[in-house]
XYZ file of C-alpha atoms in Angstrom:
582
model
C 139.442 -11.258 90.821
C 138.828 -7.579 90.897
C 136.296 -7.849 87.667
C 139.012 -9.634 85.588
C 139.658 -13.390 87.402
C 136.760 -16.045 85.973
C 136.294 -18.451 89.128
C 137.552 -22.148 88.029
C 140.175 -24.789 89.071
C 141.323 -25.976 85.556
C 144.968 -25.144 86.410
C 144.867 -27.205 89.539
C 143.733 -30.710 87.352
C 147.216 -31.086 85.852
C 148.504 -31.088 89.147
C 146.833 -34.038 90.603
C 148.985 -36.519 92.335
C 148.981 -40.152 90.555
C 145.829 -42.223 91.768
C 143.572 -38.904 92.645
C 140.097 -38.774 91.707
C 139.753 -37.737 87.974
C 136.679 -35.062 86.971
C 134.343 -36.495 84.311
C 135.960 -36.496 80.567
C 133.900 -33.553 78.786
C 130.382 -32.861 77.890
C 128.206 -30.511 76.260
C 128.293 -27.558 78.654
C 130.912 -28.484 80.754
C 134.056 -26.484 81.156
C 131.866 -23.582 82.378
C 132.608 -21.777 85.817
C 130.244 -22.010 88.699
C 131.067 -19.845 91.910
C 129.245 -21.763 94.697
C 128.428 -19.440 97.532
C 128.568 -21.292 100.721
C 130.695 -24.284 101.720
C 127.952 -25.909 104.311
C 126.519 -29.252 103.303
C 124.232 -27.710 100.406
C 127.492 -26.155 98.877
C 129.853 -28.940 99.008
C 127.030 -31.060 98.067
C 126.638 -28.722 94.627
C 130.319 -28.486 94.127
C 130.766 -32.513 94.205
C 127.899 -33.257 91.344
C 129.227 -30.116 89.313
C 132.574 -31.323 89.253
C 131.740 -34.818 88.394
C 129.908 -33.062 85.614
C 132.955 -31.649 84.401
C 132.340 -27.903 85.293
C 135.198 -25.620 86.576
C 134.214 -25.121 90.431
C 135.241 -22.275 93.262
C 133.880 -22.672 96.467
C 133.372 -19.165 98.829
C 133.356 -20.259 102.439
C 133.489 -17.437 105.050
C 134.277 -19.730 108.136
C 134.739 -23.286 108.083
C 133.668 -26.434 105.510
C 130.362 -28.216 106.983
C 128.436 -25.489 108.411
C 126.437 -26.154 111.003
C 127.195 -30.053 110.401
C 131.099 -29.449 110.555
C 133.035 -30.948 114.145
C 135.376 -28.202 115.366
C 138.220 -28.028 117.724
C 137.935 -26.835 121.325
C 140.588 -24.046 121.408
C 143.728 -24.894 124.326
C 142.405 -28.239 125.070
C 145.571 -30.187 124.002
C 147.955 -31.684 125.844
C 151.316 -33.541 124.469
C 150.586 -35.528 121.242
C 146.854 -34.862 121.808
C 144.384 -33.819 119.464
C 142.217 -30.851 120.960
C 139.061 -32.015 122.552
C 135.898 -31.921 119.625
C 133.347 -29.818 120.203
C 130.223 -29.086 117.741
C 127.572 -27.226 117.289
C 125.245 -30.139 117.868
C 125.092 -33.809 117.489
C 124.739 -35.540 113.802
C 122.167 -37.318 113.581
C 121.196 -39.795 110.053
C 118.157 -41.138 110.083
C 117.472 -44.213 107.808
C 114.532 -42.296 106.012
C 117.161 -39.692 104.551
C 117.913 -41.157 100.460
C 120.024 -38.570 98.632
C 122.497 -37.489 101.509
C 123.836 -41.486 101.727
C 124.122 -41.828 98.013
C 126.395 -38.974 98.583
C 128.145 -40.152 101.201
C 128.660 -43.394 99.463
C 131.001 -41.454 96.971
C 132.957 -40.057 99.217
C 135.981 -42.223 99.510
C 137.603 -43.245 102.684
C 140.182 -45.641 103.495
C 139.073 -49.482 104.122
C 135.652 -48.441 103.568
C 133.835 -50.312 100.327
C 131.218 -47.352 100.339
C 133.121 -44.295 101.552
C 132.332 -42.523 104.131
C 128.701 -43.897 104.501
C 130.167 -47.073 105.986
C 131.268 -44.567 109.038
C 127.646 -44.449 110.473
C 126.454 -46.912 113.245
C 123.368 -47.533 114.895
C 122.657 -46.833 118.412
C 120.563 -49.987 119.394
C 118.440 -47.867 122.073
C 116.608 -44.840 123.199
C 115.131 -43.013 125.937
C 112.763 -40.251 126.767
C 114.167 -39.108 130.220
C 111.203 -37.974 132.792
C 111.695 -35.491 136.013
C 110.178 -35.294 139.466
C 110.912 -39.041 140.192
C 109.295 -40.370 137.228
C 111.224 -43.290 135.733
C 112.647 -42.973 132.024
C 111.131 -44.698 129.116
C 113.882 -46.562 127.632
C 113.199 -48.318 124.696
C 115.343 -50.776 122.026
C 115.396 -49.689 118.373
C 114.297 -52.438 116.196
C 116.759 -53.375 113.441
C 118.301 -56.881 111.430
C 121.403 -56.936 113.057
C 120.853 -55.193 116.041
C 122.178 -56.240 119.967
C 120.496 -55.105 122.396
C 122.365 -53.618 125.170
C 123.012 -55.736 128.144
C 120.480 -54.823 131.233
C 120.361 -56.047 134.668
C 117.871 -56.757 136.680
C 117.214 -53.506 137.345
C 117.910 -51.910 134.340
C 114.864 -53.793 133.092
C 113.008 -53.094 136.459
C 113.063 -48.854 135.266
C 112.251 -49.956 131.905
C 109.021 -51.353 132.631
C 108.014 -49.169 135.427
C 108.847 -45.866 133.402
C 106.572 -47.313 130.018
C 104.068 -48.134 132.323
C 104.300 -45.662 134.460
C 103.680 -43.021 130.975
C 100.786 -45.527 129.341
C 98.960 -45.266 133.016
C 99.284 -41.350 132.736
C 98.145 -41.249 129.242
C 94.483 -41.919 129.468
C 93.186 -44.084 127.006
C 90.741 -42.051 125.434
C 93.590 -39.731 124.792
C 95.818 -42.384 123.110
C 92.915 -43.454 120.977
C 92.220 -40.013 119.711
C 96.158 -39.712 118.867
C 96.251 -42.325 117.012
C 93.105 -41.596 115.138
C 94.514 -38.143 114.327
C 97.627 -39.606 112.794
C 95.571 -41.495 110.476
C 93.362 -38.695 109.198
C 96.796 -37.530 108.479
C 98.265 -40.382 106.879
C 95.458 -40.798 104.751
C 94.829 -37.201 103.914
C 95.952 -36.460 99.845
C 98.468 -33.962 99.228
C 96.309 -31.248 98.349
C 94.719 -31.386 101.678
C 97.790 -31.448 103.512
C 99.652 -28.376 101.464
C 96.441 -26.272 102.279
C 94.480 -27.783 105.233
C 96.954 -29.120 107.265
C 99.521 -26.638 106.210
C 97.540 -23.957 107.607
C 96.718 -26.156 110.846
C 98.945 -25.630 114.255
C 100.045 -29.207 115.522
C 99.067 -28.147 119.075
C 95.294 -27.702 117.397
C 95.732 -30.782 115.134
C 95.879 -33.028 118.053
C 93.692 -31.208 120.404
C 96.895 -30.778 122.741
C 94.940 -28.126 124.634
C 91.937 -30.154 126.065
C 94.132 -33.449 127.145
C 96.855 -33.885 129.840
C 99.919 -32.679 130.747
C 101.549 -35.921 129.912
C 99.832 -35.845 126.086
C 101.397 -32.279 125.840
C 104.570 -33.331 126.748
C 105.144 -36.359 125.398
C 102.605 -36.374 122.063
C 102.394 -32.207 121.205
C 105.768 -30.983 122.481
C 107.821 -33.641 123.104
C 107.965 -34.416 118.631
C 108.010 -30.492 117.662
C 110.178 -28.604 120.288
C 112.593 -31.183 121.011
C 113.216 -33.348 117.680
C 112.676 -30.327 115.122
C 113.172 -26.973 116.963
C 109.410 -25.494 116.302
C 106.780 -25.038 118.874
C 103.744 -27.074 118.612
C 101.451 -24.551 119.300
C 103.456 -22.919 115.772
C 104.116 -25.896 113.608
C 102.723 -26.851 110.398
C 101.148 -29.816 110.955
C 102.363 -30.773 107.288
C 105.300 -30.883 108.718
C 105.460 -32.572 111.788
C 103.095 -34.992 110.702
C 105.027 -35.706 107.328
C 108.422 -36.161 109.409
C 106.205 -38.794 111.412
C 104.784 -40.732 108.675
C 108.297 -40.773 107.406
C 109.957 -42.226 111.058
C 106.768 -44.527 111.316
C 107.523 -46.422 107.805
C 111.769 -46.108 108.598
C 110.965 -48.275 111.901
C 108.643 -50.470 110.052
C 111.340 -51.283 107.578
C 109.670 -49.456 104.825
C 111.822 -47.970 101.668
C 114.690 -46.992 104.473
C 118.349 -46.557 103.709
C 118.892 -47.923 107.177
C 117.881 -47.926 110.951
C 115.856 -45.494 112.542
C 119.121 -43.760 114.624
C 122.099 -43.745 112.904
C 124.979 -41.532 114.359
C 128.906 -41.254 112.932
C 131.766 -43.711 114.370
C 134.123 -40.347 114.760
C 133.796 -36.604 115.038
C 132.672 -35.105 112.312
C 135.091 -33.899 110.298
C 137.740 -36.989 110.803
C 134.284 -39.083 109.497
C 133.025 -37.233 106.989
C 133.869 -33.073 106.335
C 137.609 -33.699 105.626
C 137.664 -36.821 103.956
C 134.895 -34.854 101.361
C 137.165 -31.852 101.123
C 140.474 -34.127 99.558
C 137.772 -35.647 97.666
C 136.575 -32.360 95.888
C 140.077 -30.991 95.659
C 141.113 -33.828 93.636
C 138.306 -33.390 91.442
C 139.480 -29.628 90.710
C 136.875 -28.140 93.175
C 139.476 -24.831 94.650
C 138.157 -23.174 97.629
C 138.536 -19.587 98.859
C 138.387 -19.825 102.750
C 137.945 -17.163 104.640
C 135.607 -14.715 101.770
C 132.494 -13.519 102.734
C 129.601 -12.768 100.411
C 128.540 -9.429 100.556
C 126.127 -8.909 97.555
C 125.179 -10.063 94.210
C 125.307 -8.000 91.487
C 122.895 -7.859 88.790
C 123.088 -6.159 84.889
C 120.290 -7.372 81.916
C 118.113 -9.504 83.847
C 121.159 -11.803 84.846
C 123.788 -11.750 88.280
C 127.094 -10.296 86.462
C 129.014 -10.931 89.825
C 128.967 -11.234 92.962
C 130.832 -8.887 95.379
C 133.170 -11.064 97.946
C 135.160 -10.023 101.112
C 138.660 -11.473 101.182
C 140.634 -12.556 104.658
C 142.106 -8.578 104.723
C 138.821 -7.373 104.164
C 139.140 -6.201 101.044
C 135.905 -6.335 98.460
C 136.333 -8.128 94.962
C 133.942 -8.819 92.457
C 133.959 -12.870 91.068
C 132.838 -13.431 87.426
C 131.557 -16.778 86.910
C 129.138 -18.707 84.170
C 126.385 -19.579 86.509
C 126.411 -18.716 90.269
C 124.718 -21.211 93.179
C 123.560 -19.410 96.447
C 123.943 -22.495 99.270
C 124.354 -19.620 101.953
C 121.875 -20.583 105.178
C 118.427 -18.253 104.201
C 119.152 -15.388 107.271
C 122.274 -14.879 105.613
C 121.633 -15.394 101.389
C 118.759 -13.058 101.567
C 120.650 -10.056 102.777
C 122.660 -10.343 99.365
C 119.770 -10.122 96.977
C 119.049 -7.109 95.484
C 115.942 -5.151 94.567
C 116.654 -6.300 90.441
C 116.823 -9.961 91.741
C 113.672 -9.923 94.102
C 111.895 -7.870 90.682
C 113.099 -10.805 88.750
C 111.658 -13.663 90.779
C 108.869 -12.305 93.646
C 109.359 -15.789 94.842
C 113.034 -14.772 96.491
C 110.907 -11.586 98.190
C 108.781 -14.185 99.472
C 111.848 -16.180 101.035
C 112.118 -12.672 103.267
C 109.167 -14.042 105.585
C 110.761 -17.418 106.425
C 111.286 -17.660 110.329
C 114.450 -19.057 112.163
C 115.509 -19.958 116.106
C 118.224 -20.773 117.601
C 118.751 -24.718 118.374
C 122.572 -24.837 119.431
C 124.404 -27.422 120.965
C 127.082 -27.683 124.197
C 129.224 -30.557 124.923
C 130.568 -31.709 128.454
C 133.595 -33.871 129.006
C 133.703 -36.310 131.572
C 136.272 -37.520 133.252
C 134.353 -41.029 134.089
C 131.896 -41.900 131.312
C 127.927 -42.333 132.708
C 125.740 -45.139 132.835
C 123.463 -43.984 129.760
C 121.537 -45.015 127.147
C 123.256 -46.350 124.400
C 121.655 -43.733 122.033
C 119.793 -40.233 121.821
C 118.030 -39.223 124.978
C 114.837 -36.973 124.780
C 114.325 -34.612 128.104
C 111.178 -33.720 127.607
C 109.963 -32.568 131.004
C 113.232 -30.218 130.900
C 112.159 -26.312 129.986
C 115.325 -25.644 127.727
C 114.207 -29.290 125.558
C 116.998 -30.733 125.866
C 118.201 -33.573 123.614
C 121.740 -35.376 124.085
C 123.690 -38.268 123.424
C 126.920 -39.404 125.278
C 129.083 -39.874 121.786
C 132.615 -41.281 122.833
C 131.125 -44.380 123.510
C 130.210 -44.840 119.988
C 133.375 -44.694 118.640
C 134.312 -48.023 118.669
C 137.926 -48.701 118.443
C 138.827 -44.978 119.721
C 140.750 -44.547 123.365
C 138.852 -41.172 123.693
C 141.461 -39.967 126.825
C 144.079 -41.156 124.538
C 143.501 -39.466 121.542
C 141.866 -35.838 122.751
C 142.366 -33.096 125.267
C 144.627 -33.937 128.553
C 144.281 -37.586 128.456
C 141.592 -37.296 131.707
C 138.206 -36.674 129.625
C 136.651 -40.339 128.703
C 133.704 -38.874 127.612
C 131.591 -36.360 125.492
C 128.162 -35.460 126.032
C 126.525 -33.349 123.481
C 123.617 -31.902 124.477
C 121.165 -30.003 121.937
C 119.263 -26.525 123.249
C 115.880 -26.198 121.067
C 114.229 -24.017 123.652
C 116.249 -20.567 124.700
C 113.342 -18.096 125.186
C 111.563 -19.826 128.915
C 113.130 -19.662 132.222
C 115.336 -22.806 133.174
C 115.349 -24.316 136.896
C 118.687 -22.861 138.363
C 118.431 -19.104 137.753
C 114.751 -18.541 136.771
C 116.017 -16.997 133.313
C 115.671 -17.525 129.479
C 118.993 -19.278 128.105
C 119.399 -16.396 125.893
C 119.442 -14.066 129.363
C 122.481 -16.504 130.407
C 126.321 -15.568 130.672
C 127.741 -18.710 128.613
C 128.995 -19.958 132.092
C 125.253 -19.371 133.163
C 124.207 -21.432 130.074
C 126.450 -24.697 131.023
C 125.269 -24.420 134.339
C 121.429 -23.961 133.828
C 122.404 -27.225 131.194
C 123.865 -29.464 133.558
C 121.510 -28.734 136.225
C 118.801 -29.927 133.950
C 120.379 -32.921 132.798
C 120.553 -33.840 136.409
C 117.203 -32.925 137.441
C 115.690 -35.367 134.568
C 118.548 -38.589 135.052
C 119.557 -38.389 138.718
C 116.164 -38.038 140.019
C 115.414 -41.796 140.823
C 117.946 -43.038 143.012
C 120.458 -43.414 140.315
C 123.451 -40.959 140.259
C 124.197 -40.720 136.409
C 125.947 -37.757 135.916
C 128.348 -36.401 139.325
C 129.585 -32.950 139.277
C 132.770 -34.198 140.240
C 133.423 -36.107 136.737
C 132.904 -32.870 134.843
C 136.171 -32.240 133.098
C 134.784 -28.620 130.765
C 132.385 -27.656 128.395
C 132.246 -25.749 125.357
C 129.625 -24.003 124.038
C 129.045 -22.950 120.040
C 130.750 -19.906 119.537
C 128.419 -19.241 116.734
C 126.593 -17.934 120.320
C 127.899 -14.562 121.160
C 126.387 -11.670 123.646
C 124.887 -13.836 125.661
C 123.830 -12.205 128.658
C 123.547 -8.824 127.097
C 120.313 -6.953 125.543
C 120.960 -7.956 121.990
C 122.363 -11.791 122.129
C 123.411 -13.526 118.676
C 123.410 -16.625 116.868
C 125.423 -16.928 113.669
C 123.736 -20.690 113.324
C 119.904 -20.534 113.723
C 118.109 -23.087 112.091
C 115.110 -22.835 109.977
C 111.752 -23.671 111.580
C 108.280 -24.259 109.951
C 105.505 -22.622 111.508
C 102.109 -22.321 109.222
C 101.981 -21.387 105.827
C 105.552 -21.649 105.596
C 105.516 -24.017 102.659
C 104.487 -21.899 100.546
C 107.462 -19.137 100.894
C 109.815 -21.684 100.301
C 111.579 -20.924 96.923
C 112.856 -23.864 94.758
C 115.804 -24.371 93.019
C 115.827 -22.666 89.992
C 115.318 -19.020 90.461
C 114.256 -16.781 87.092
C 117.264 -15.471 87.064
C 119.055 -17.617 84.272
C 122.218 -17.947 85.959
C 121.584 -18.191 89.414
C 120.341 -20.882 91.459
C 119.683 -21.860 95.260
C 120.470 -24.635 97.505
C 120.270 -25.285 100.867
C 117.780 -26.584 103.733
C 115.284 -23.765 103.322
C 114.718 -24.034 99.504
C 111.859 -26.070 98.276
C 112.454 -29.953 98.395
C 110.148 -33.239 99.532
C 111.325 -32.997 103.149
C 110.482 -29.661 104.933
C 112.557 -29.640 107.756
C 115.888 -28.112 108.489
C 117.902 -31.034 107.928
C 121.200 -32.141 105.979
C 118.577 -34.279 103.791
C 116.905 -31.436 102.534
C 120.131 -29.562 102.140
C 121.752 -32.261 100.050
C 118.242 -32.647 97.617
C 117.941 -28.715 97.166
C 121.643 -29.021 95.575
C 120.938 -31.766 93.612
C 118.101 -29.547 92.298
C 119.948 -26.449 91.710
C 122.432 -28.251 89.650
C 119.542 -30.070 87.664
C 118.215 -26.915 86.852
C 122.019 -25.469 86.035
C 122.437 -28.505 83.390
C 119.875 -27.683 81.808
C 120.285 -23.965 81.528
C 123.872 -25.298 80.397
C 122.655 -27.614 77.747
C 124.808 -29.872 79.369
C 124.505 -33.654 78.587
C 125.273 -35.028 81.709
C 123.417 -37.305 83.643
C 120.845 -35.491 86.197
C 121.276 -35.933 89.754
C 118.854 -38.079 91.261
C 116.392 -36.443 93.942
C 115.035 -39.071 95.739
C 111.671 -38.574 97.647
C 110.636 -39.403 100.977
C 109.191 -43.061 100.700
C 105.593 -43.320 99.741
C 103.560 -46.250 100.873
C 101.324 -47.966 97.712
C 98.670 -48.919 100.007
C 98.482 -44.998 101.711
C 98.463 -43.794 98.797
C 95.310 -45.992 97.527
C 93.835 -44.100 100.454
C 95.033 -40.568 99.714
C 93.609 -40.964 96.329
C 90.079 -41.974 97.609
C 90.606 -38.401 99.976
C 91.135 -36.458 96.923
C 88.096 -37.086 95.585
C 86.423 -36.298 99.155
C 88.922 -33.085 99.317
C 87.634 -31.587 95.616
C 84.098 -31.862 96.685
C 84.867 -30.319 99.794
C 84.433 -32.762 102.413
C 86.410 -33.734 105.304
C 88.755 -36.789 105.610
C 86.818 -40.134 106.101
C 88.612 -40.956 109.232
C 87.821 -37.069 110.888
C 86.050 -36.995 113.508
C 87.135 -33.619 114.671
């Protein structure tokens, strides 16, 4: 520290206890120092294949390990022997067609588990887009070997029919055969057409969202943009949207998946996954410096000669290291680039126009736990898009009341908020307009107004035990409100502002869910690949021998891509997609 300290954690490898994890014996290039700037999932993604690799690794986390994946507790919420209650800021959720995030996972080890921490996620067998004004819910099973299906009664299955008939009735058919014909002009469509054409294409206009009915907006435009991936349909690429659909289509066919559909973890978070990866890393010789803040980067002959870090008194250092990995979320690594960096490599000026929004999640406890789904439910008549899954039932095994807050809260619901700029139903304002209190309120209220509304009383106001909201949220209510957590959204053209890995500055590389990988969306997926790429590129720059991490793509289909081969040739000679009938 203070221009003399080289970041590394050799001296902490000939303390390991007997039995810890062991880094890799050494290789051409290892040794070196790497100061990884972020400890989110990118970040502690980099700093696990690095110090299998052999390379001397210091971690610079400002807040807390996990990011915006991490569990966290709810302050005063503990009673006697109690843990405190866990709040988040939103649900996990680990779909079977993410590759490179489980093989991670898998070497994370955890006790009575034969693959780590990977063997902590379990499928919810079940789903349900929730309707409002009286209109049953579509509740549907998730098709997987191995799955039970929930038990229904009679009238359990009585909703379930009337609600997916009730929606296919609404949906004129004309509509649901231009739908579908649309997703196969997409499915079929080569990758140059899609990373130009459909790039540049809004999924509202894609799907002709304007000239069909309410229900095809909701359900078909909004209800897979706003509420699944944060974006607005009348913004999104439809490159993106429609490759995250193509991708869910061939997970729930069976098709090159890592596992089911839905997959969600048996614990919170961090007791499944964050902590048990922290040990992990520190027994590897990973060190971390909690609590430091990167301020700026610091550049001298066309390479980063440190980078300028806050400590926990506030005090600013500069950290010499070998080779330097940016996993910082983009709104926050882009304000410590400098004007010699951006000359360097125009593509990290480009990274400037990337867009974000807020999607942030609340959790209510509940003193008596509801008769719900037994999965994710999608609100998608509700204004805020709400998304939410009641959690404690999913972890089997666990006495919830027993374990967290008072001993009277049975239950968490985690709710997700994607949309916080249009009036809600209780106060007539924007979420971001809301006092926090406001914000629960306005939340509950809608919850209600989508699951109580057919004779059924799921949620009762008397059950609610508290809430807690993420306080990466701060002034609501106020003219300037804040959100240390927003999460990268994909509106057109976005694609191609999307920096990769390796930057041209030799010694300095970027990871994290904004940087340039096969899946597009803000997800723990893409984070996990963009790390595996930066440290690729950092081997190499390293002339280390190691093996490469493997970046695994999203599956690929070989009869599609017979198709999208034929539409290249229709593409170059500038014709449209066989299947487009505009």
């Amino acid at each position: 520290m203070a221009g003399a300290a080289a970041v590394g954690g050799a001296a902490a490898l000939g303390a390991l206890p007997a039995g810890a994890a062991q880094a890799a014996p050494p290789r051409a290039g290892a040794g070196q120092s790497v100061a990884v700037l972020g400890g989110g999932v990118a970040g502690l993604t980099a700093a696990h294949e690095l110090a299998e690799r052999g390379f001397q690794v210091t971690v610079y986390e400002r807040r807390a390990l996990g990011g915006k994946a991490r569990s966290m507790d709810v302050p005063g919420s503990a009673k006697g022997n109690r843990r405190p209650l866990p709040g988040e800021h939103g649900f996990r959720f680990i779909p079977g067609i993410y590759h490179n995030l489980p093989d991670t996972m898998r070497r994370i080890p955890f006790p009575g588990n034969a693959n780590g921490v990977w063997d902590n996620l379990i499928a919810p067998p079940e789903m349900m887009f929730a309707r409002s004004g009286g209109r049953e819910e579509m509740r549907m099973p998730i098709p997987w070997p191995g799955h039970r299906p929930p038990d229904l009664d009679l009238d359990d299955i009585r909703r379930m029919l009337t609600g997916l008939l009730d929606t296919a009735f609404h949906l004129p058919l004309h509509e649901v055969a231009y739908f579908v014909n649309r997703a196969l002009v997409f499915l079929t469509s080569c990758d140059e057409r899609r990373d130009s054409t459909w790039e540049r294409t809004p999924w509202w206009e894609f799907v002709r969202a304007a000239r069909m009915s309410k229900d095809y907006q909701r359900i078909l435009a909004i209800g897979v943009t706003r509420n699944i991936v944060a974006t607005k349909a009348e913004e999104a690429s439809t490159r993106t949207v429609g490759t995250l659909g193509e991708a869910f289509v061939f997970n729930a066919l069976g098709q090159g998946a890592d596992g089911p559909p839905d997959r969600i973890l048996n614990a919170p978070t961090n007791e499944a996954w964050i902590d048990p990866w922290e040990a992990h890393l520190r027994a590897l010789g990973v060190d971390f410096k909690m609590g430091w803040t990167v301020r700026e980067m610091k550049t001298a002959g066309g390479r980063i000669s440190a980078t300028v870090v806050e400590d926990p008194a506030g005090a600013r250092q500069s950290v010499v290291a070998d080779h330097y990995v940016s996993a910082l979320p983009v709104e926050h690594a882009r304000r410590t680039w400098n004007a010699d960096m951006r000359a360097l490599d125009p593509q990290l000026g480009r990274a400037d126009k990337l867009e974000t929004d807020w999607m942030t999640g609340i959790q209510f406890y509940l003193t008596e736990r509801p008769r719900m789904v037994e999965g994710h439910v999608n609100l998608i008549d509700s204004p805020w898009s709400l998304t939410g899954i009641a959690q404690a039932g999913h972890w089997k095994g666990r006495d919830f009341a027993a374990v967290y807050g008072d001993g009277t809260a049975v239950e968490c619901l985690s709710v997700d908020i994607s949309e916080w700029d249009k009036p809600g139903i209780l106060y007539g304002k924007t979420a971001k307009q809301c006092t926090r209190e406001e914000v629960a309120r306005e939340v509950w209220a809608q919850l209600k107004a989508s699951l109580n509304d057919t004779g059924r009383t799921v949620l009762k106001d008397g059950t609610l035990h508290s809430w807690f909201l993420d306080p990466g949220v701060d002034g609501l209510g106020t003219p300037h409100p804040t959100n240390e957590d927003e999460l990268l959204v994909h509106p057109c053209g976005t694609l191609h502002n999307r920096p990769s890995a390796a930057t041209a500055v030799p010694n300095f590389y970027l990871a994290g869910d904004y940087v340039a990988v096969d899946i597009d969306l803000a997800t723990m997926e893409g984070a996990n690949a963009s790390a595996r790429a930066a440290v690729n590129a950092l081997l190499d720059r390293a002339g280390s021998d190691a093996p490469r991490c493997t970046v695994k793509g999203l599956h690929k289909v070989p009869a599609i891509e017979t198709l999208k081969r034929h539409d290249r040739t229709r593409w170059r000679l500038g014709l449209r997609n066989a299947l487009d009938v505009g």
